[in-house]
Every structure is written in structure tokens, then in C-alpha cells.
Amino acid sequence: MKQRVITAVLLLLVLALCIWQVYTPVLTAVAAFLSAVASYEIMKCAKVQNKFILVLGTVFSACVQFLSSPLALEGVVSGETWGSFIELVPLKIYVIIFVLLVFLAMLADYPKIRFEAACVSIVASVIVPLVFSVIVRLRDMFAGDERQFGVYLVFFALISALGTDVGAQLGGMAFGKHKMCPKISPKKTVEGAVCGVITAFIMNVAAFFIYQKITGSVPENALVVVLICSVPVSFMGMMGDLTASVLKRNFKIKDFGKIFPGHGGVMDRFDSSLFTLALTYAVAVIAF
């Protein structure tokens, strides 16, 4: 318990640093670190043994964060300069090259690297970092007086994941009777899930009004979007948690990693957030 508390405090300090330096490369660097570790954790749990793929996938996962926005290195490199560099070779070209290299490595090291391992490596090193890059993409999505709203949306996604998790756990302990997915996660209940969605909804509404009070500037219809989307985003957070449980059962592991003592790995902490971030970004692109 002591170990978990110490780790939680350190994570809160890192979060405080990110908030303080939100419009600097610090946020991008933290996203790159988390993304790289998450990709590596998945590949190791899937028993990907080829060192070339492990290193390539981990490095590529980190680099995706720096290629996600012209403002990714703001404060060190101007947005105009970095944007021109990114436009020279679009991210999708790097993805194509990466996928081809993975399959070439599979052919060179077959049967040690089978098709399944190659596919896991692609998912871990392309899909996962693309979702982590939403942190930077949302931050830089708005301009002018509404620029800070992008940061709020990052917190909206994180609060949806955290509120759902805490509410579901407490609600399940207090009211849980009907199992939701007994074959995947026996402790999760329907009652807990409902409490989780309600908790996330309340927290998101509170966070919105606090943000509006502090900044005084929000996009038109922002509150309506938050109210409508809180429930589905919260629901996807639960699906992210269950998806991670399925992966751990398939890999026959308890945790994805040990980088956070007492808490597990990056994927153990951000499984729900990856789903809420992805859906939040999709909603933001459509609604704003």
C-alpha cells in the first residue's frame, strides 16, 4: 500500500509538471515516453523476441508523438518550421515504411517471428502511439482565445476514464449484484458500471463549469457536446479496461509491466484512457 501511495504521489507530480509546461515540448516528451513504454510492454507480453522489431517499434512509437503536431516542439522549434518539416514526409508514409520493415523482419527471422507477432507489433507500435498522440493533437487543436479548450478536452478524456473506474469500483462494492462480464472480469457488475458512468458524468460537468469559470471562453455548444458525449466516452473507458483484461488473459499475465511500483505498467494505468482519448478526439473533430 505504501508503495502504491508513493508511486501515485510521483505520478501526480509529473501531471503537475505537464500542466505547468503544457505548451512546451515537455508534454510531448512525456507522451512519447508513455507511448514508447506502452508499445514495448505489449510486444514483450506477446513474447515478440526479435530485437530489431522491439527497438524499431519502441522508437517509432516515441517518434509519432513529435510528428503529431506542428506545435509539438513549440518553445524550441517554431510551429512554422516544424510544420514544414512534418509536411515533407507525412506520418502515414512513416507508418507504411514501418509496417514493411516489420514484415521484412518476419521473413528474415521466420519461424521465430510469426505473423501473429508481427501483427501485434504493428498494433502496439502504430495504433497505440497514434492514440497517445491525441494528447498533443487535442492540445493544439484550437487557436486564439479558445486554445486552452484543447487542454480541457484532454482532461475530459482522462476524467471520463478515472471517474468511470472509481465510480464503478465503489458502486460495485456497495450495490453490485449482477455480473457484467464474468468470463473477462468477474468482479465487474452492471450496477458498478452504471455508478461509474454517473460518476464520470458528474465529474465532467463540474470540470466544465470550473474551466468555464477560470477561462471565460468556450466554443459554441461546448456544454451540449460534453453532456451528450460524457456517457458514450465513459462507456468506452470501461470497454478499454475490459480489452486490457482480455489481452492479459490471452498473454497469461497479471500486469503489463512494473514501471509504476504497486500500479503495474503504462498499459495498466492507461488502458481505459486510450479508448476515451480516441473517442474524445473523434468527437472534437466532428463537433468543433
PDB file of C-alpha atoms in Angstrom:
ATOM      1  CA  MET A   1       0.000   0.000   0.000  1.00  0.00           C
ATOM      2  CA  LYS A   2       2.843   2.381   0.911  1.00  0.00           C
ATOM      3  CA  GLN A   3       4.462   1.683  -2.457  1.00  0.00           C
ATOM      4  CA  ARG A   4       1.236   2.447  -4.325  1.00  0.00           C
ATOM      5  CA  VAL A   5       0.831   5.748  -2.453  1.00  0.00           C
ATOM      6  CA  ILE A   6       4.410   6.844  -3.189  1.00  0.00           C
ATOM      7  CA  THR A   7       4.000   5.993  -6.876  1.00  0.00           C
ATOM      8  CA  ALA A   8       0.669   7.842  -7.010  1.00  0.00           C
ATOM      9  CA  VAL A   9       2.266  10.957  -5.497  1.00  0.00           C
ATOM     10  CA  LEU A  10       5.106  10.851  -8.033  1.00  0.00           C
ATOM     11  CA  LEU A  11       2.613  10.491 -10.872  1.00  0.00           C
ATOM     12  CA  LEU A  12       0.680  13.484  -9.588  1.00  0.00           C
ATOM     13  CA  LEU A  13       3.923  15.491  -9.563  1.00  0.00           C
ATOM     14  CA  VAL A  14       4.554  14.518 -13.184  1.00  0.00           C
ATOM     15  CA  LEU A  15       0.986  15.557 -14.018  1.00  0.00           C
ATOM     16  CA  ALA A  16       1.567  18.897 -12.306  1.00  0.00           C
ATOM     17  CA  LEU A  17       4.739  19.375 -14.357  1.00  0.00           C
ATOM     18  CA  CYS A  18       2.828  18.637 -17.567  1.00  0.00           C
ATOM     19  CA  ILE A  19       0.139  21.163 -16.654  1.00  0.00           C
ATOM     20  CA  TRP A  20       2.758  23.776 -15.824  1.00  0.00           C
ATOM     21  CA  GLN A  21       4.633  23.156 -19.082  1.00  0.00           C
ATOM     22  CA  VAL A  22       1.600  22.229 -21.156  1.00  0.00           C
ATOM     23  CA  TYR A  23       2.578  24.395 -24.146  1.00  0.00           C
ATOM     24  CA  THR A  24       6.204  23.267 -24.261  1.00  0.00           C
ATOM     25  CA  PRO A  25       7.921  20.099 -25.556  1.00  0.00           C
ATOM     26  CA  VAL A  26       7.683  18.683 -22.010  1.00  0.00           C
ATOM     27  CA  LEU A  27       4.144  17.435 -22.648  1.00  0.00           C
ATOM     28  CA  THR A  28       5.213  15.914 -25.971  1.00  0.00           C
ATOM     29  CA  ALA A  29       8.201  14.237 -24.311  1.00  0.00           C
ATOM     30  CA  VAL A  30       6.017  12.733 -21.564  1.00  0.00           C
ATOM     31  CA  ALA A  31       3.542  11.454 -24.177  1.00  0.00           C
ATOM     32  CA  ALA A  32       6.475   9.989 -26.147  1.00  0.00           C
ATOM     33  CA  PHE A  33       7.816   8.223 -23.056  1.00  0.00           C
ATOM     34  CA  LEU A  34       4.440   6.751 -22.108  1.00  0.00           C
ATOM     35  CA  SER A  35       3.764   5.701 -25.687  1.00  0.00           C
ATOM     36  CA  ALA A  36       7.149   4.008 -26.109  1.00  0.00           C
ATOM     37  CA  VAL A  37       6.855   2.120 -22.831  1.00  0.00           C
ATOM     38  CA  ALA A  38       3.277   1.022 -23.596  1.00  0.00           C
ATOM     39  CA  SER A  39       4.295  -0.308 -27.016  1.00  0.00           C
ATOM     40  CA  TYR A  40       7.259  -2.157 -25.544  1.00  0.00           C
ATOM     41  CA  GLU A  41       5.092  -3.665 -22.793  1.00  0.00           C
ATOM     42  CA  ILE A  42       2.594  -5.087 -25.282  1.00  0.00           C
ATOM     43  CA  MET A  43       5.307  -6.570 -27.503  1.00  0.00           C
ATOM     44  CA  LYS A  44       7.113  -8.151 -24.552  1.00  0.00           C
ATOM     45  CA  CYS A  45       3.875  -9.585 -23.162  1.00  0.00           C
ATOM     46  CA  ALA A  46       3.155 -11.043 -26.602  1.00  0.00           C
ATOM     47  CA  LYS A  47       6.637 -12.614 -26.491  1.00  0.00           C
ATOM     48  CA  VAL A  48       7.992 -10.740 -29.502  1.00  0.00           C
ATOM     49  CA  GLN A  49      11.643 -11.786 -29.328  1.00  0.00           C
ATOM     50  CA  ASN A  50      13.147 -10.126 -32.374  1.00  0.00           C
ATOM     51  CA  LYS A  51      15.322  -7.297 -31.016  1.00  0.00           C
ATOM     52  CA  PHE A  52      15.125  -5.325 -34.266  1.00  0.00           C
ATOM     53  CA  ILE A  53      11.318  -5.191 -34.087  1.00  0.00           C
ATOM     54  CA  LEU A  54      11.351  -4.407 -30.365  1.00  0.00           C
ATOM     55  CA  VAL A  55      13.754  -1.487 -30.773  1.00  0.00           C
ATOM     56  CA  LEU A  56      12.183  -0.243 -34.009  1.00  0.00           C
ATOM     57  CA  GLY A  57       8.664  -0.399 -32.585  1.00  0.00           C
ATOM     58  CA  THR A  58       9.611   1.345 -29.344  1.00  0.00           C
ATOM     59  CA  VAL A  59      11.496   4.149 -31.104  1.00  0.00           C
ATOM     60  CA  PHE A  60       8.777   4.592 -33.728  1.00  0.00           C
ATOM     61  CA  SER A  61       6.133   4.804 -31.009  1.00  0.00           C
ATOM     62  CA  ALA A  62       8.015   7.662 -29.349  1.00  0.00           C
ATOM     63  CA  CYS A  63       8.658   9.500 -32.630  1.00  0.00           C
ATOM     64  CA  VAL A  64       4.955   9.501 -33.547  1.00  0.00           C
ATOM     65  CA  GLN A  65       4.314  11.995 -30.751  1.00  0.00           C
ATOM     66  CA  PHE A  66       6.763  14.529 -32.175  1.00  0.00           C
ATOM     67  CA  LEU A  67       5.240  14.170 -35.656  1.00  0.00           C
ATOM     68  CA  SER A  68       1.658  14.637 -34.491  1.00  0.00           C
ATOM     69  CA  SER A  69       1.512  18.442 -34.500  1.00  0.00           C
ATOM     70  CA  PRO A  70       3.419  21.415 -35.939  1.00  0.00           C
ATOM     71  CA  LEU A  71       3.449  22.771 -32.364  1.00  0.00           C
ATOM     72  CA  ALA A  72       4.877  19.593 -30.826  1.00  0.00           C
ATOM     73  CA  LEU A  73       8.224  21.310 -30.185  1.00  0.00           C
ATOM     74  CA  GLU A  74       6.867  24.806 -29.555  1.00  0.00           C
ATOM     75  CA  GLY A  75       9.326  26.747 -27.439  1.00  0.00           C
ATOM     76  CA  VAL A  76      12.308  25.042 -29.053  1.00  0.00           C
ATOM     77  CA  VAL A  77      11.354  24.992 -32.736  1.00  0.00           C
ATOM     78  CA  SER A  78       8.748  27.330 -34.210  1.00  0.00           C
ATOM     79  CA  GLY A  79       5.470  25.846 -35.366  1.00  0.00           C
ATOM     80  CA  GLU A  80       6.061  27.084 -38.888  1.00  0.00           C
ATOM     81  CA  THR A  81       9.492  25.435 -39.134  1.00  0.00           C
ATOM     82  CA  TRP A  82       8.431  22.153 -37.574  1.00  0.00           C
ATOM     83  CA  GLY A  83       5.215  22.114 -39.582  1.00  0.00           C
ATOM     84  CA  SER A  84       7.191  22.456 -42.812  1.00  0.00           C
ATOM     85  CA  PHE A  85       9.386  19.535 -41.748  1.00  0.00           C
ATOM     86  CA  ILE A  86       6.382  17.340 -40.951  1.00  0.00           C
ATOM     87  CA  GLU A  87       4.774  18.140 -44.304  1.00  0.00           C
ATOM     88  CA  LEU A  88       7.866  16.957 -46.207  1.00  0.00           C
ATOM     89  CA  VAL A  89       7.094  13.341 -45.285  1.00  0.00           C
ATOM     90  CA  PRO A  90       3.568  12.774 -43.875  1.00  0.00           C
ATOM     91  CA  LEU A  91       3.182  10.453 -40.901  1.00  0.00           C
ATOM     92  CA  LYS A  92       1.314   7.872 -42.983  1.00  0.00           C
ATOM     93  CA  ILE A  93       4.450   7.363 -45.087  1.00  0.00           C
ATOM     94  CA  TYR A  94       6.454   6.567 -41.959  1.00  0.00           C
ATOM     95  CA  VAL A  95       3.714   4.119 -40.944  1.00  0.00           C
ATOM     96  CA  ILE A  96       3.904   2.355 -44.315  1.00  0.00           C
ATOM     97  CA  ILE A  97       7.691   2.091 -44.067  1.00  0.00           C
ATOM     98  CA  PHE A  98       7.453   0.766 -40.512  1.00  0.00           C
ATOM     99  CA  VAL A  99       4.901  -1.921 -41.454  1.00  0.00           C
ATOM    100  CA  LEU A 100       7.034  -3.049 -44.400  1.00  0.00           C
ATOM    101  CA  LEU A 101      10.127  -3.273 -42.185  1.00  0.00           C
ATOM    102  CA  VAL A 102       8.240  -5.396 -39.644  1.00  0.00           C
ATOM    103  CA  PHE A 103       7.149  -7.886 -42.296  1.00  0.00           C
ATOM    104  CA  LEU A 104      10.645  -7.976 -43.781  1.00  0.00           C
ATOM    105  CA  ALA A 105      11.992  -8.759 -40.314  1.00  0.00           C
ATOM    106  CA  MET A 106       9.380 -11.516 -40.006  1.00  0.00           C
ATOM    107  CA  LEU A 107      10.555 -13.078 -43.283  1.00  0.00           C
ATOM    108  CA  ALA A 108      14.190 -12.811 -42.241  1.00  0.00           C
ATOM    109  CA  ASP A 109      13.635 -14.418 -38.832  1.00  0.00           C
ATOM    110  CA  TYR A 110      10.846 -16.905 -39.570  1.00  0.00           C
ATOM    111  CA  PRO A 111       9.707 -19.088 -37.751  1.00  0.00           C
ATOM    112  CA  LYS A 112      10.889 -17.223 -34.613  1.00  0.00           C
ATOM    113  CA  ILE A 113       8.762 -14.257 -35.688  1.00  0.00           C
ATOM    114  CA  ARG A 114       5.384 -15.480 -36.825  1.00  0.00           C
ATOM    115  CA  PHE A 115       2.597 -13.497 -38.471  1.00  0.00           C
ATOM    116  CA  GLU A 116       0.760 -13.091 -35.163  1.00  0.00           C
ATOM    117  CA  ALA A 117       3.793 -11.497 -33.518  1.00  0.00           C
ATOM    118  CA  ALA A 118       4.260  -9.142 -36.472  1.00  0.00           C
ATOM    119  CA  CYS A 119       0.616  -8.042 -36.261  1.00  0.00           C
ATOM    120  CA  VAL A 120       0.842  -7.474 -32.503  1.00  0.00           C
ATOM    121  CA  SER A 121       3.962  -5.378 -33.062  1.00  0.00           C
ATOM    122  CA  ILE A 122       2.159  -3.248 -35.648  1.00  0.00           C
ATOM    123  CA  VAL A 123      -0.823  -2.670 -33.365  1.00  0.00           C
ATOM    124  CA  ALA A 124       1.452  -1.884 -30.407  1.00  0.00           C
ATOM    125  CA  SER A 125       3.753   0.447 -32.349  1.00  0.00           C
ATOM    126  CA  VAL A 126       1.231   2.193 -34.628  1.00  0.00           C
ATOM    127  CA  ILE A 127      -2.268   2.159 -33.122  1.00  0.00           C
ATOM    128  CA  VAL A 128      -1.218   2.707 -29.503  1.00  0.00           C
ATOM    129  CA  PRO A 129       1.108   5.673 -30.212  1.00  0.00           C
ATOM    130  CA  LEU A 130      -1.446   7.245 -32.547  1.00  0.00           C
ATOM    131  CA  VAL A 131      -3.911   7.260 -29.646  1.00  0.00           C
ATOM    132  CA  PHE A 132      -1.312   8.674 -27.256  1.00  0.00           C
ATOM    133  CA  SER A 133      -0.651  11.407 -29.827  1.00  0.00           C
ATOM    134  CA  VAL A 134      -4.224  12.586 -29.253  1.00  0.00           C
ATOM    135  CA  ILE A 135      -2.888  14.306 -26.118  1.00  0.00           C
ATOM    136  CA  VAL A 136      -0.754  16.620 -28.267  1.00  0.00           C
ATOM    137  CA  ARG A 137      -3.290  16.823 -31.105  1.00  0.00           C
ATOM    138  CA  LEU A 138      -6.074  17.974 -28.776  1.00  0.00           C
ATOM    139  CA  ARG A 139      -3.791  20.462 -27.044  1.00  0.00           C
ATOM    140  CA  ASP A 140      -3.036  22.116 -30.384  1.00  0.00           C
ATOM    141  CA  MET A 141      -6.463  21.718 -31.948  1.00  0.00           C
ATOM    142  CA  PHE A 142      -7.807  25.170 -31.086  1.00  0.00           C
ATOM    143  CA  ALA A 143      -6.340  28.627 -31.597  1.00  0.00           C
ATOM    144  CA  GLY A 144      -6.798  32.118 -30.211  1.00  0.00           C
ATOM    145  CA  ASP A 145      -8.910  32.622 -27.097  1.00  0.00           C
ATOM    146  CA  GLU A 146     -10.182  29.035 -27.259  1.00  0.00           C
ATOM    147  CA  ARG A 147      -6.766  27.380 -27.404  1.00  0.00           C
ATOM    148  CA  GLN A 148      -6.965  26.168 -23.800  1.00  0.00           C
ATOM    149  CA  PHE A 149     -10.145  24.255 -24.608  1.00  0.00           C
ATOM    150  CA  GLY A 150      -7.986  21.576 -26.205  1.00  0.00           C
ATOM    151  CA  VAL A 151      -6.281  21.010 -22.857  1.00  0.00           C
ATOM    152  CA  TYR A 152      -9.698  20.772 -21.236  1.00  0.00           C
ATOM    153  CA  LEU A 153     -10.654  18.039 -23.726  1.00  0.00           C
ATOM    154  CA  VAL A 154      -7.578  16.038 -22.696  1.00  0.00           C
ATOM    155  CA  PHE A 155      -8.780  16.274 -19.105  1.00  0.00           C
ATOM    156  CA  PHE A 156     -12.306  15.399 -20.230  1.00  0.00           C
ATOM    157  CA  ALA A 157     -10.987  12.114 -21.622  1.00  0.00           C
ATOM    158  CA  LEU A 158      -8.848  11.393 -18.560  1.00  0.00           C
ATOM    159  CA  ILE A 159     -11.643  12.308 -16.137  1.00  0.00           C
ATOM    160  CA  SER A 160     -14.031  10.048 -18.055  1.00  0.00           C
ATOM    161  CA  ALA A 161     -11.637   7.129 -17.577  1.00  0.00           C
ATOM    162  CA  LEU A 162     -10.800   7.893 -13.948  1.00  0.00           C
ATOM    163  CA  GLY A 163     -14.357   8.750 -12.894  1.00  0.00           C
ATOM    164  CA  THR A 164     -15.740   5.615 -14.502  1.00  0.00           C
ATOM    165  CA  ASP A 165     -13.114   3.409 -12.878  1.00  0.00           C
ATOM    166  CA  VAL A 166     -13.520   4.870  -9.376  1.00  0.00           C
ATOM    167  CA  GLY A 167     -17.310   5.071  -9.573  1.00  0.00           C
ATOM    168  CA  ALA A 168     -17.605   1.512 -10.889  1.00  0.00           C
ATOM    169  CA  GLN A 169     -15.362   0.148  -8.155  1.00  0.00           C
ATOM    170  CA  LEU A 170     -17.164   1.914  -5.320  1.00  0.00           C
ATOM    171  CA  GLY A 171     -20.600   1.317  -6.827  1.00  0.00           C
ATOM    172  CA  GLY A 172     -19.846  -2.337  -7.375  1.00  0.00           C
ATOM    173  CA  MET A 173     -18.754  -2.756  -3.753  1.00  0.00           C
ATOM    174  CA  ALA A 174     -21.906  -1.054  -2.488  1.00  0.00           C
ATOM    175  CA  PHE A 175     -24.607  -2.254  -4.894  1.00  0.00           C
ATOM    176  CA  GLY A 176     -23.066  -4.883  -7.181  1.00  0.00           C
ATOM    177  CA  LYS A 177     -25.226  -7.977  -7.739  1.00  0.00           C
ATOM    178  CA  HIS A 178     -25.306  -8.762 -11.450  1.00  0.00           C
ATOM    179  CA  LYS A 179     -22.063  -9.741 -13.162  1.00  0.00           C
ATOM    180  CA  MET A 180     -21.312  -7.734 -16.299  1.00  0.00           C
ATOM    181  CA  CYS A 181     -18.589  -9.841 -17.965  1.00  0.00           C
ATOM    182  CA  PRO A 182     -17.886 -12.807 -15.686  1.00  0.00           C
ATOM    183  CA  LYS A 183     -15.611 -14.562 -18.186  1.00  0.00           C
ATOM    184  CA  ILE A 184     -13.420 -11.483 -18.649  1.00  0.00           C
ATOM    185  CA  SER A 185     -13.561  -9.626 -15.347  1.00  0.00           C
ATOM    186  CA  PRO A 186     -15.553 -11.465 -12.656  1.00  0.00           C
ATOM    187  CA  LYS A 187     -15.576  -8.532 -10.223  1.00  0.00           C
ATOM    188  CA  LYS A 188     -17.268  -6.059 -12.571  1.00  0.00           C
ATOM    189  CA  THR A 189     -21.012  -5.641 -12.144  1.00  0.00           C
ATOM    190  CA  VAL A 190     -23.803  -3.919 -14.054  1.00  0.00           C
ATOM    191  CA  GLU A 191     -24.610  -1.782 -11.023  1.00  0.00           C
ATOM    192  CA  GLY A 192     -20.974  -0.752 -10.722  1.00  0.00           C
ATOM    193  CA  ALA A 193     -20.860   0.173 -14.402  1.00  0.00           C
ATOM    194  CA  VAL A 194     -23.929   2.415 -14.033  1.00  0.00           C
ATOM    195  CA  CYS A 195     -22.379   4.102 -10.994  1.00  0.00           C
ATOM    196  CA  GLY A 196     -19.170   4.590 -12.970  1.00  0.00           C
ATOM    197  CA  VAL A 197     -20.954   6.324 -15.851  1.00  0.00           C
ATOM    198  CA  ILE A 198     -22.887   8.567 -13.462  1.00  0.00           C
ATOM    199  CA  THR A 199     -19.735   9.468 -11.513  1.00  0.00           C
ATOM    200  CA  ALA A 200     -17.848  10.368 -14.692  1.00  0.00           C
ATOM    201  CA  PHE A 201     -20.808  12.454 -15.901  1.00  0.00           C
ATOM    202  CA  ILE A 202     -20.946  14.462 -12.663  1.00  0.00           C
ATOM    203  CA  MET A 203     -17.170  14.977 -12.636  1.00  0.00           C
ATOM    204  CA  ASN A 204     -17.151  16.116 -16.268  1.00  0.00           C
ATOM    205  CA  VAL A 205     -19.958  18.619 -15.745  1.00  0.00           C
ATOM    206  CA  ALA A 206     -18.184  20.017 -12.676  1.00  0.00           C
ATOM    207  CA  ALA A 207     -14.875  20.214 -14.561  1.00  0.00           C
ATOM    208  CA  PHE A 208     -16.550  22.028 -17.462  1.00  0.00           C
ATOM    209  CA  PHE A 209     -18.021  24.768 -15.269  1.00  0.00           C
ATOM    210  CA  ILE A 210     -14.747  25.147 -13.379  1.00  0.00           C
ATOM    211  CA  TYR A 211     -12.914  25.525 -16.703  1.00  0.00           C
ATOM    212  CA  GLN A 212     -15.510  27.999 -17.971  1.00  0.00           C
ATOM    213  CA  LYS A 213     -15.257  29.991 -14.738  1.00  0.00           C
ATOM    214  CA  ILE A 214     -11.469  30.191 -14.979  1.00  0.00           C
ATOM    215  CA  THR A 215     -11.123  30.938 -18.709  1.00  0.00           C
ATOM    216  CA  GLY A 216     -14.455  32.513 -19.586  1.00  0.00           C
ATOM    217  CA  SER A 217     -14.110  31.263 -23.173  1.00  0.00           C
ATOM    218  CA  VAL A 218     -15.536  28.046 -24.599  1.00  0.00           C
ATOM    219  CA  PRO A 219     -16.593  27.066 -28.142  1.00  0.00           C
ATOM    220  CA  GLU A 220     -20.243  27.376 -29.059  1.00  0.00           C
ATOM    221  CA  ASN A 221     -22.381  24.407 -27.956  1.00  0.00           C
ATOM    222  CA  ALA A 222     -19.439  23.012 -25.956  1.00  0.00           C
ATOM    223  CA  LEU A 223     -21.599  22.204 -22.927  1.00  0.00           C
ATOM    224  CA  VAL A 224     -24.130  20.349 -25.081  1.00  0.00           C
ATOM    225  CA  VAL A 225     -21.336  18.276 -26.612  1.00  0.00           C
ATOM    226  CA  VAL A 226     -19.915  17.466 -23.167  1.00  0.00           C
ATOM    227  CA  LEU A 227     -23.320  16.439 -21.813  1.00  0.00           C
ATOM    228  CA  ILE A 228     -24.117  14.229 -24.803  1.00  0.00           C
ATOM    229  CA  CYS A 229     -20.697  12.627 -25.129  1.00  0.00           C
ATOM    230  CA  SER A 230     -19.852  12.008 -21.482  1.00  0.00           C
ATOM    231  CA  VAL A 231     -21.859   8.771 -21.335  1.00  0.00           C
ATOM    232  CA  PRO A 232     -20.507   7.097 -24.514  1.00  0.00           C
ATOM    233  CA  VAL A 233     -16.942   8.202 -23.725  1.00  0.00           C
ATOM    234  CA  SER A 234     -17.311   6.808 -20.204  1.00  0.00           C
ATOM    235  CA  PHE A 235     -18.699   3.568 -21.632  1.00  0.00           C
ATOM    236  CA  MET A 236     -15.703   3.259 -23.964  1.00  0.00           C
ATOM    237  CA  GLY A 237     -13.449   3.694 -20.954  1.00  0.00           C
ATOM    238  CA  MET A 238     -14.965   0.538 -19.483  1.00  0.00           C
ATOM    239  CA  MET A 239     -14.502  -1.227 -22.805  1.00  0.00           C
ATOM    240  CA  GLY A 240     -10.839  -0.213 -22.760  1.00  0.00           C
ATOM    241  CA  ASP A 241     -10.413  -1.728 -19.317  1.00  0.00           C
ATOM    242  CA  LEU A 242     -12.108  -4.948 -20.432  1.00  0.00           C
ATOM    243  CA  THR A 243      -9.999  -5.076 -23.600  1.00  0.00           C
ATOM    244  CA  ALA A 244      -6.852  -4.858 -21.489  1.00  0.00           C
ATOM    245  CA  SER A 245      -8.213  -7.678 -19.303  1.00  0.00           C
ATOM    246  CA  VAL A 246      -8.732  -9.835 -22.409  1.00  0.00           C
ATOM    247  CA  LEU A 247      -5.150  -9.169 -23.540  1.00  0.00           C
ATOM    248  CA  LYS A 248      -3.758 -10.065 -20.119  1.00  0.00           C
ATOM    249  CA  ARG A 249      -5.774 -13.264 -20.084  1.00  0.00           C
ATOM    250  CA  ASN A 250      -4.544 -14.132 -23.579  1.00  0.00           C
ATOM    251  CA  PHE A 251      -0.945 -13.383 -22.600  1.00  0.00           C
ATOM    252  CA  LYS A 252      -1.423 -15.125 -19.208  1.00  0.00           C
ATOM    253  CA  ILE A 253      -0.037 -12.192 -17.225  1.00  0.00           C
ATOM    254  CA  LYS A 254      -1.200 -10.196 -14.218  1.00  0.00           C
ATOM    255  CA  ASP A 255       0.221  -6.809 -15.247  1.00  0.00           C
ATOM    256  CA  PHE A 256       1.669  -5.407 -18.462  1.00  0.00           C
ATOM    257  CA  GLY A 257       4.752  -4.094 -16.687  1.00  0.00           C
ATOM    258  CA  LYS A 258       6.333  -2.908 -13.455  1.00  0.00           C
ATOM    259  CA  ILE A 259       7.413   0.641 -14.291  1.00  0.00           C
ATOM    260  CA  PHE A 260       4.955   2.044 -11.725  1.00  0.00           C
ATOM    261  CA  PRO A 261       5.603   0.098  -8.479  1.00  0.00           C
ATOM    262  CA  GLY A 262       2.341  -1.064  -6.989  1.00  0.00           C
ATOM    263  CA  HIS A 263       0.391   0.026 -10.069  1.00  0.00           C
ATOM    264  CA  GLY A 264       1.821  -2.097 -12.881  1.00  0.00           C
ATOM    265  CA  GLY A 265       2.825  -0.791 -16.289  1.00  0.00           C
ATOM    266  CA  VAL A 266       1.797   2.102 -18.506  1.00  0.00           C
ATOM    267  CA  MET A 267      -0.873  -0.021 -20.177  1.00  0.00           C
ATOM    268  CA  ASP A 268      -2.267  -0.970 -16.768  1.00  0.00           C
ATOM    269  CA  ARG A 269      -2.748   2.731 -15.961  1.00  0.00           C
ATOM    270  CA  PHE A 270      -3.844   3.990 -19.386  1.00  0.00           C
ATOM    271  CA  ASP A 271      -5.925   1.127 -20.810  1.00  0.00           C
ATOM    272  CA  SER A 272      -9.204   2.987 -20.249  1.00  0.00           C
ATOM    273  CA  SER A 273      -7.714   6.368 -21.183  1.00  0.00           C
ATOM    274  CA  LEU A 274      -6.621   5.144 -24.610  1.00  0.00           C
ATOM    275  CA  PHE A 275     -10.230   4.449 -25.516  1.00  0.00           C
ATOM    276  CA  THR A 276     -11.596   7.674 -24.017  1.00  0.00           C
ATOM    277  CA  LEU A 277      -8.880   9.755 -25.709  1.00  0.00           C
ATOM    278  CA  ALA A 278      -9.604   8.192 -29.099  1.00  0.00           C
ATOM    279  CA  LEU A 279     -13.367   8.795 -28.906  1.00  0.00           C
ATOM    280  CA  THR A 280     -12.906  12.306 -27.483  1.00  0.00           C
ATOM    281  CA  TYR A 281     -10.670  13.212 -30.423  1.00  0.00           C
ATOM    282  CA  ALA A 282     -13.206  11.838 -32.920  1.00  0.00           C
ATOM    283  CA  VAL A 283     -15.985  13.860 -31.281  1.00  0.00           C
ATOM    284  CA  ALA A 284     -13.831  17.012 -31.214  1.00  0.00           C
ATOM    285  CA  VAL A 285     -13.022  16.714 -34.923  1.00  0.00           C
ATOM    286  CA  ILE A 286     -16.703  16.283 -35.818  1.00  0.00           C
ATOM    287  CA  ALA A 287     -18.256  18.739 -33.347  1.00  0.00           C
ATOM    288  CA  PHE A 288     -15.734  21.568 -33.397  1.00  0.00           C
TER     289      PHE A 288
END
